[in-house]
Amino acid sequence: IEEIARVHGYDRIAPRQGGQTTRLGESPAAQVGAGALRSVLVQRGYQEAMTYSFVDRERDRLLAGGREGVPLVNPLSTDLAVMRQSLWPGLVHALGNNLARQQRRVRLFEAGVRFIPDSTGMTEESVIAGVACGTVLPEQWGEPGRATDFHDVKADIEALLALVGVPGEFDWVADVHPALHPGRSARLRRRGEHVGWLGSLHPRLVKPFGLDEAALLFELRL
C-alpha cells in the first residue's frame, strides 16, 4: 500500500482527520488482577517463569493423577505432545534445570492457562502456580539456613489471598492429590468451592523427574 501511495504521489492524497470512539472498561475493586499477584510473589522471593503450553505426555499424566491430556495432532516433538493440564509440568522441568546447574534455592511461579479435557473436548482455566525448594532465605550471615517447608509456602499463598480482602471466605482442608505427598497436601476452598492445591511433590515422582529432593507445589484458579 505504501508503494502504491508513493508512485501515485503523497502530495496528491488529501489529508483526512481520523477518529475512533473508545469506551473505558470496568475494573471492579473486588477483582484482583494477575499483575498484583505477580508483584506479591516477586516481593516474596519468587521469579516468574514462562513455560510451554505443550508438555511431555507422561510427565503431564503423572502430575494430573493419571488423567490423559489433550493430544496435539502434529506435535513439535514427543516431549511436547499434549496440552498441559496443569502448570506444574513446566515448572518442575524448570526446577530440574536449575538444580542441575547448582542452583540449590529455587522459587518459580507462572500465571497462565491450563487445558482440562471434558465432555465438550476441552476447557481452558486461568491459574497461577509455583514451585519452591531449598532454604527459606538466601545464604547470609545473620540467619541460619532452614529448608523451606509447607507452612512457608502456605504463608506465600495467604499473602495472595490477602489482596482479595476477605480472608474469612477461605479455608484449608487436608486432602489427597495423586501427585502430592499424602501427608503433606491440602486443598484450598473459597466458600466451600475448590480453588487450589498446595503440597509437597509425591516421593515416587522425585526421581522420575530428575530431582534429588521433594519440592513444594501450589496452583490456584485465578
C-alpha positions as semicolon CSV with decimal commas, in nm:
position;residue;x (nm);y (nm);z (nm)
1;I;0,000;0,000;0,000
2;E;0,282;0,239;0,084
3;E;0,448;0,173;-0,252
4;I;0,123;0,248;-0,439
5;A;0,090;0,574;-0,247
6;R;0,450;0,667;-0,331
7;V;0,401;0,607;-0,702
8;H;0,068;0,790;-0,701
9;G;0,227;1,078;-0,506
10;Y;0,191;1,157;-0,139
11;D;0,114;1,520;-0,224
12;R;-0,189;1,409;-0,430
13;I;-0,354;1,233;-0,132
14;A;-0,578;1,470;0,058
15;P;-0,536;1,467;0,438
16;R;-0,833;1,349;0,637
17;Q;-0,873;1,357;1,013
18;G;-0,920;1,007;1,158
19;G;-1,133;0,927;1,457
20;Q;-1,237;0,633;1,668
21;T;-1,465;0,623;1,969
22;T;-1,349;0,420;2,267
23;R;-1,519;0,302;2,581
24;L;-1,333;0,257;2,906
25;G;-1,369;-0,089;3,054
26;E;-1,476;-0,160;3,407
27;S;-1,239;-0,291;3,672
28;P;-1,423;-0,377;3,994
29;A;-1,223;-0,308;4,310
30;A;-1,307;-0,658;4,434
31;Q;-1,135;-0,819;4,136
32;V;-0,761;-0,871;4,181
33;G;-0,559;-0,865;3,861
34;A;-0,283;-1,112;3,778
35;G;-0,031;-0,825;3,785
36;A;-0,093;-0,765;4,154
37;L;-0,049;-1,135;4,229
38;R;0,277;-1,140;4,034
39;S;0,408;-0,842;4,230
40;V;0,339;-1,010;4,565
41;L;0,521;-1,328;4,468
42;V;0,819;-1,133;4,333
43;Q;0,837;-0,941;4,661
44;R;0,841;-1,274;4,845
45;G;1,143;-1,401;4,653
46;Y;0,987;-1,581;4,355
47;Q;1,093;-1,537;3,995
48;E;0,843;-1,553;3,711
49;A;0,881;-1,835;3,459
50;M;0,728;-1,871;3,113
51;T;0,694;-2,232;3,002
52;Y;0,538;-2,409;2,703
53;S;0,167;-2,488;2,695
54;F;0,274;-2,815;2,526
55;V;0,432;-3,070;2,761
56;D;0,554;-3,426;2,779
57;R;0,262;-3,672;2,787
58;E;0,393;-3,891;3,068
59;R;0,503;-3,601;3,287
60;D;0,163;-3,437;3,240
61;R;-0,022;-3,761;3,315
62;L;0,171;-3,823;3,637
63;L;0,109;-3,472;3,770
64;A;-0,261;-3,493;3,672
65;G;-0,315;-3,813;3,869
66;G;-0,326;-4,047;3,570
67;R;-0,569;-3,845;3,357
68;E;-0,470;-3,815;2,991
69;G;-0,431;-3,468;2,846
70;V;-0,549;-3,331;2,512
71;P;-0,306;-3,459;2,243
72;L;-0,172;-3,243;1,962
73;V;-0,236;-3,367;1,610
74;N;0,108;-3,261;1,486
75;P;0,339;-3,205;1,787
76;L;0,675;-3,032;1,752
77;S;0,839;-3,326;1,932
78;T;0,745;-3,621;2,153
79;D;0,819;-3,421;2,469
80;L;0,573;-3,151;2,358
81;A;0,286;-3,380;2,265
82;V;-0,011;-3,276;2,483
83;M;-0,172;-2,958;2,612
84;R;-0,084;-2,909;2,977
85;Q;-0,348;-2,993;3,238
86;S;-0,150;-2,800;3,496
87;L;0,135;-2,551;3,506
88;W;0,330;-2,794;3,725
89;P;0,499;-2,995;3,444
90;G;0,674;-2,687;3,305
91;L;0,767;-2,554;3,647
92;V;0,904;-2,888;3,768
93;H;1,108;-2,916;3,447
94;A;1,247;-2,564;3,501
95;L;1,325;-2,656;3,862
96;G;1,521;-2,961;3,749
97;N;1,724;-2,750;3,505
98;N;1,815;-2,507;3,784
99;L;1,912;-2,782;4,028
100;A;2,130;-2,941;3,760
101;R;2,320;-2,611;3,742
102;Q;2,392;-2,598;4,116
103;Q;2,111;-2,353;4,197
104;R;2,003;-2,500;4,530
105;R;1,745;-2,235;4,625
106;V;1,474;-2,208;4,360
107;R;1,139;-2,028;4,374
108;L;0,945;-2,001;4,049
109;F;0,590;-1,908;3,960
110;E;0,384;-1,878;3,644
111;A;0,044;-1,733;3,558
112;G;-0,112;-1,898;3,256
113;V;-0,377;-2,128;3,112
114;R;-0,428;-2,500;3,167
115;F;-0,636;-2,721;2,938
116;I;-0,876;-2,968;3,102
117;P;-1,031;-3,245;2,890
118;D;-1,408;-3,277;2,935
119;S;-1,724;-3,388;2,755
120;T;-1,710;-3,084;2,524
121;G;-1,348;-3,155;2,431
122;M;-1,150;-2,910;2,641
123;T;-1,195;-2,633;2,897
124;E;-0,938;-2,357;2,948
125;E;-0,873;-2,230;3,302
126;S;-0,653;-1,940;3,407
127;V;-0,435;-2,033;3,704
128;I;-0,128;-1,918;3,894
129;A;0,115;-2,184;4,011
130;G;0,450;-2,207;4,181
131;V;0,732;-2,435;4,292
132;A;0,980;-2,383;4,577
133;C;1,274;-2,573;4,720
134;G;1,591;-2,501;4,911
135;T;1,633;-2,268;5,203
136;V;1,375;-2,013;5,313
137;L;1,618;-1,722;5,277
138;P;1,923;-1,672;5,053
139;E;2,252;-1,765;5,217
140;Q;2,356;-1,496;5,464
141;W;2,544;-1,438;5,789
142;G;2,254;-1,318;6,000
143;E;2,021;-1,619;5,967
144;P;2,089;-1,994;5,984
145;G;1,989;-2,196;5,679
146;R;1,648;-2,360;5,714
147;A;1,474;-2,567;5,448
148;T;1,151;-2,428;5,304
149;D;0,853;-2,620;5,441
150;F;0,479;-2,648;5,384
151;H;0,395;-2,358;5,613
152;D;0,639;-2,120;5,441
153;V;0,467;-2,165;5,104
154;K;0,126;-2,156;5,272
155;A;0,223;-1,810;5,403
156;D;0,311;-1,703;5,048
157;I;-0,033;-1,812;4,926
158;E;-0,206;-1,636;5,214
159;A;-0,026;-1,316;5,111
160;L;-0,201;-1,355;4,774
161;L;-0,536;-1,419;4,941
162;A;-0,493;-1,103;5,150
163;L;-0,527;-0,900;4,830
164;V;-0,886;-1,022;4,795
165;G;-0,971;-0,862;5,128
166;V;-1,200;-1,138;5,258
167;P;-0,970;-1,387;5,438
168;G;-1,266;-1,541;5,620
169;E;-1,401;-1,681;5,292
170;F;-1,102;-1,914;5,251
171;D;-1,014;-2,230;5,438
172;W;-0,763;-2,515;5,410
173;V;-0,870;-2,880;5,415
174;A;-0,630;-3,173;5,445
175;D;-0,684;-3,381;5,130
176;V;-0,502;-3,617;4,894
177;H;-0,381;-3,526;4,546
178;P;-0,223;-3,809;4,339
179;A;0,087;-3,602;4,261
180;L;0,140;-3,476;4,616
181;H;0,268;-3,634;4,937
182;P;-0,040;-3,785;5,110
183;G;0,061;-3,640;5,447
184;R;0,173;-3,300;5,319
185;S;-0,103;-3,174;5,094
186;A;-0,408;-2,953;5,134
187;R;-0,696;-2,824;4,930
188;L;-0,783;-2,454;4,935
189;R;-1,152;-2,361;4,929
190;R;-1,344;-2,037;4,900
191;R;-1,693;-2,051;5,049
192;G;-1,674;-2,429;5,014
193;E;-1,570;-2,424;4,647
194;H;-1,236;-2,577;4,544
195;V;-0,987;-2,315;4,421
196;G;-0,643;-2,475;4,453
197;W;-0,384;-2,716;4,590
198;L;-0,069;-2,693;4,799
199;G;0,166;-2,973;4,887
200;S;0,499;-3,149;4,863
201;L;0,574;-3,349;4,548
202;H;0,498;-3,718;4,597
203;P;0,811;-3,920;4,686
204;R;0,755;-4,163;4,398
205;L;0,781;-3,873;4,149
206;V;1,101;-3,716;4,279
207;K;1,346;-3,946;4,097
208;P;1,145;-3,980;3,770
209;F;1,152;-3,602;3,736
210;G;1,529;-3,589;3,789
211;L;1,512;-3,418;4,128
212;D;1,711;-3,500;4,441
213;E;1,456;-3,356;4,683
214;A;1,079;-3,310;4,703
215;A;0,975;-2,959;4,606
216;L;0,666;-2,777;4,728
217;L;0,399;-2,702;4,467
218;F;0,088;-2,487;4,457
219;E;-0,171;-2,400;4,194
220;L;-0,471;-2,166;4,232
221;R;-0,754;-2,082;3,997
222;L;-0,737;-1,713;3,913
